[in-house]
């Protein structure tokens, strides 16, 4: 338990440069893309710093606000984008507003939103 606490303290004290290097190592060597975690860790020390400049947002969430009139087309797109089964995708669309993808790059978020909007869905990027 003490080792985990020490590890957590090390993570929280990382600089933005160190967090970016850690993210690169995790991606290149282990195939893990820690976009959301890197932003959360980087935001922790910056929030308490006061004088630190606000970091540019690099991770975005694609939120489905409503399925729209052509809900079947939206369900099919959600199924393809998320890898969910048909029933799970339908439940997600029926339960809107729900996140479709979280912690993705701006370009990917825009692309996903465009596909969903084309099908008639009401989408928001946060």
PDB file of C-alpha atoms in Angstrom, residues 6-124:
ATOM      1  CA  UNK A   6       4.507   6.765  -3.212  1.00  0.00           C
ATOM      2  CA  UNK A   7       3.794   5.969  -6.863  1.00  0.00           C
ATOM      3  CA  UNK A   8       0.669   8.146  -6.793  1.00  0.00           C
ATOM      4  CA  UNK A   9       2.676  11.004  -5.283  1.00  0.00           C
ATOM      5  CA  UNK A  10       5.275  10.636  -8.047  1.00  0.00           C
ATOM      6  CA  UNK A  11       2.547  10.775 -10.712  1.00  0.00           C
ATOM      7  CA  UNK A  12       0.956  13.879  -9.240  1.00  0.00           C
ATOM      8  CA  UNK A  13       4.285  15.693  -9.064  1.00  0.00           C
ATOM      9  CA  UNK A  14       5.178  15.069 -12.741  1.00  0.00           C
ATOM     10  CA  UNK A  15       5.701  18.099 -14.970  1.00  0.00           C
ATOM     11  CA  UNK A  16       3.762  18.449 -18.217  1.00  0.00           C
ATOM     12  CA  UNK A  17       6.917  17.481 -20.114  1.00  0.00           C
ATOM     13  CA  UNK A  18       7.295  14.328 -17.991  1.00  0.00           C
ATOM     14  CA  UNK A  19       3.623  13.428 -18.478  1.00  0.00           C
ATOM     15  CA  UNK A  20       4.006  13.738 -22.251  1.00  0.00           C
ATOM     16  CA  UNK A  21       7.121  11.548 -22.161  1.00  0.00           C
ATOM     17  CA  UNK A  22       5.312   8.972 -20.021  1.00  0.00           C
ATOM     18  CA  UNK A  23       2.373   8.971 -22.451  1.00  0.00           C
ATOM     19  CA  UNK A  24       4.783   8.400 -25.361  1.00  0.00           C
ATOM     20  CA  UNK A  25       6.460   5.485 -23.563  1.00  0.00           C
ATOM     21  CA  UNK A  26       3.108   3.888 -22.699  1.00  0.00           C
ATOM     22  CA  UNK A  27       1.937   4.226 -26.295  1.00  0.00           C
ATOM     23  CA  UNK A  28       5.141   3.138 -28.055  1.00  0.00           C
ATOM     24  CA  UNK A  29       6.213   0.307 -25.770  1.00  0.00           C
ATOM     25  CA  UNK A  30       2.903  -1.004 -24.428  1.00  0.00           C
ATOM     26  CA  UNK A  31       0.282   0.066 -26.976  1.00  0.00           C
ATOM     27  CA  UNK A  32      -1.641   2.045 -24.360  1.00  0.00           C
ATOM     28  CA  UNK A  33      -2.948   5.450 -25.411  1.00  0.00           C
ATOM     29  CA  UNK A  34      -3.428   7.334 -22.107  1.00  0.00           C
ATOM     30  CA  UNK A  35      -4.847  10.612 -23.466  1.00  0.00           C
ATOM     31  CA  UNK A  36      -7.463  11.150 -20.749  1.00  0.00           C
ATOM     32  CA  UNK A  37      -5.148  10.062 -17.922  1.00  0.00           C
ATOM     33  CA  UNK A  38      -2.344  12.326 -19.118  1.00  0.00           C
ATOM     34  CA  UNK A  39      -4.632  15.342 -19.151  1.00  0.00           C
ATOM     35  CA  UNK A  40      -5.926  14.525 -15.668  1.00  0.00           C
ATOM     36  CA  UNK A  41      -2.436  14.115 -14.225  1.00  0.00           C
ATOM     37  CA  UNK A  42      -1.178  17.247 -15.973  1.00  0.00           C
ATOM     38  CA  UNK A  43      -4.142  19.277 -14.768  1.00  0.00           C
ATOM     39  CA  UNK A  44      -3.582  18.304 -11.116  1.00  0.00           C
ATOM     40  CA  UNK A  45      -0.341  20.216 -10.453  1.00  0.00           C
ATOM     41  CA  UNK A  46      -1.299  23.108 -12.757  1.00  0.00           C
ATOM     42  CA  UNK A  47      -4.513  23.737 -10.833  1.00  0.00           C
ATOM     43  CA  UNK A  48      -2.624  24.239  -7.579  1.00  0.00           C
ATOM     44  CA  UNK A  49       0.187  26.286  -9.138  1.00  0.00           C
ATOM     45  CA  UNK A  50      -1.775  29.481  -9.628  1.00  0.00           C
ATOM     46  CA  UNK A  51       0.830  31.106 -11.919  1.00  0.00           C
ATOM     47  CA  UNK A  52       0.843  28.241 -14.423  1.00  0.00           C
ATOM     48  CA  UNK A  53      -0.689  28.979 -17.816  1.00  0.00           C
ATOM     49  CA  UNK A  54      -3.807  26.957 -18.644  1.00  0.00           C
ATOM     50  CA  UNK A  55      -2.944  23.874 -20.681  1.00  0.00           C
ATOM     51  CA  UNK A  56      -4.425  23.560 -24.148  1.00  0.00           C
ATOM     52  CA  UNK A  57      -7.160  20.954 -24.203  1.00  0.00           C
ATOM     53  CA  UNK A  58      -6.043  17.838 -26.083  1.00  0.00           C
ATOM     54  CA  UNK A  59      -8.720  15.308 -25.143  1.00  0.00           C
ATOM     55  CA  UNK A  60     -12.349  15.741 -26.097  1.00  0.00           C
ATOM     56  CA  UNK A  61     -15.567  13.853 -25.382  1.00  0.00           C
ATOM     57  CA  UNK A  62     -18.194  13.214 -28.060  1.00  0.00           C
ATOM     58  CA  UNK A  63     -21.620  13.359 -26.400  1.00  0.00           C
ATOM     59  CA  UNK A  64     -24.785  12.123 -28.124  1.00  0.00           C
ATOM     60  CA  UNK A  65     -27.519  14.509 -26.990  1.00  0.00           C
ATOM     61  CA  UNK A  66     -30.378  12.945 -28.989  1.00  0.00           C
ATOM     62  CA  UNK A  67     -30.826  10.229 -31.599  1.00  0.00           C
ATOM     63  CA  UNK A  68     -32.822  12.437 -33.937  1.00  0.00           C
ATOM     64  CA  UNK A  69     -35.497  11.468 -36.436  1.00  0.00           C
ATOM     65  CA  UNK A  70     -33.450   8.735 -38.143  1.00  0.00           C
ATOM     66  CA  UNK A  71     -32.580   6.835 -34.980  1.00  0.00           C
ATOM     67  CA  UNK A  72     -31.868   3.533 -36.770  1.00  0.00           C
ATOM     68  CA  UNK A  73     -29.074   5.110 -38.827  1.00  0.00           C
ATOM     69  CA  UNK A  74     -27.637   6.698 -35.675  1.00  0.00           C
ATOM     70  CA  UNK A  75     -27.714   3.331 -33.858  1.00  0.00           C
ATOM     71  CA  UNK A  76     -25.804   1.719 -36.745  1.00  0.00           C
ATOM     72  CA  UNK A  77     -23.164   4.458 -36.710  1.00  0.00           C
ATOM     73  CA  UNK A  78     -22.811   4.275 -32.905  1.00  0.00           C
ATOM     74  CA  UNK A  79     -22.408   0.500 -33.228  1.00  0.00           C
ATOM     75  CA  UNK A  80     -19.639   0.911 -35.814  1.00  0.00           C
ATOM     76  CA  UNK A  81     -17.843   3.732 -33.958  1.00  0.00           C
ATOM     77  CA  UNK A  82     -17.860   2.123 -30.527  1.00  0.00           C
ATOM     78  CA  UNK A  83     -17.637  -1.581 -31.311  1.00  0.00           C
ATOM     79  CA  UNK A  84     -20.733  -2.224 -29.200  1.00  0.00           C
ATOM     80  CA  UNK A  85     -23.322  -4.814 -30.089  1.00  0.00           C
ATOM     81  CA  UNK A  86     -26.567  -3.722 -31.754  1.00  0.00           C
ATOM     82  CA  UNK A  87     -28.594  -3.888 -28.520  1.00  0.00           C
ATOM     83  CA  UNK A  88     -25.971  -1.967 -26.532  1.00  0.00           C
ATOM     84  CA  UNK A  89     -25.733   0.692 -29.253  1.00  0.00           C
ATOM     85  CA  UNK A  90     -29.547   1.024 -29.309  1.00  0.00           C
ATOM     86  CA  UNK A  91     -29.630   1.329 -25.513  1.00  0.00           C
ATOM     87  CA  UNK A  92     -26.946   4.028 -25.663  1.00  0.00           C
ATOM     88  CA  UNK A  93     -28.888   6.030 -28.268  1.00  0.00           C
ATOM     89  CA  UNK A  94     -32.178   5.570 -26.366  1.00  0.00           C
ATOM     90  CA  UNK A  95     -30.497   6.720 -23.138  1.00  0.00           C
ATOM     91  CA  UNK A  96     -29.124   9.951 -24.647  1.00  0.00           C
ATOM     92  CA  UNK A  97     -27.510  12.221 -23.572  1.00  0.00           C
ATOM     93  CA  UNK A  98     -24.597   9.787 -23.275  1.00  0.00           C
ATOM     94  CA  UNK A  99     -20.897   9.924 -24.171  1.00  0.00           C
ATOM     95  CA  UNK A 100     -20.009   8.036 -27.356  1.00  0.00           C
ATOM     96  CA  UNK A 101     -16.220   8.406 -27.101  1.00  0.00           C
ATOM     97  CA  UNK A 102     -14.157  10.036 -24.361  1.00  0.00           C
ATOM     98  CA  UNK A 103     -10.632  11.373 -24.370  1.00  0.00           C
ATOM     99  CA  UNK A 104     -10.164  11.487 -28.148  1.00  0.00           C
ATOM    100  CA  UNK A 105      -8.176  13.970 -30.224  1.00  0.00           C
ATOM    101  CA  UNK A 106      -9.953  17.036 -31.640  1.00  0.00           C
ATOM    102  CA  UNK A 107      -9.752  15.760 -35.243  1.00  0.00           C
ATOM    103  CA  UNK A 108     -11.257  12.383 -34.293  1.00  0.00           C
ATOM    104  CA  UNK A 109     -13.979  14.054 -32.203  1.00  0.00           C
ATOM    105  CA  UNK A 110     -14.909  16.311 -35.146  1.00  0.00           C
ATOM    106  CA  UNK A 111     -14.982  13.327 -37.516  1.00  0.00           C
ATOM    107  CA  UNK A 112     -17.218  11.282 -35.180  1.00  0.00           C
ATOM    108  CA  UNK A 113     -19.551  14.220 -34.614  1.00  0.00           C
ATOM    109  CA  UNK A 114     -19.810  14.854 -38.365  1.00  0.00           C
ATOM    110  CA  UNK A 115     -20.775  11.215 -39.032  1.00  0.00           C
ATOM    111  CA  UNK A 116     -23.415  11.286 -36.321  1.00  0.00           C
ATOM    112  CA  UNK A 117     -24.809  14.670 -37.407  1.00  0.00           C
ATOM    113  CA  UNK A 118     -25.003  13.443 -41.004  1.00  0.00           C
ATOM    114  CA  UNK A 119     -27.239  10.624 -39.783  1.00  0.00           C
ATOM    115  CA  UNK A 120     -29.477  13.146 -38.000  1.00  0.00           C
ATOM    116  CA  UNK A 121     -28.186  12.935 -34.426  1.00  0.00           C
ATOM    117  CA  UNK A 122     -27.749  15.883 -32.070  1.00  0.00           C
ATOM    118  CA  UNK A 123     -24.080  15.760 -30.984  1.00  0.00           C
ATOM    119  CA  UNK A 124     -21.901  17.888 -28.702  1.00  0.00           C
TER     120      UNK A 124
END
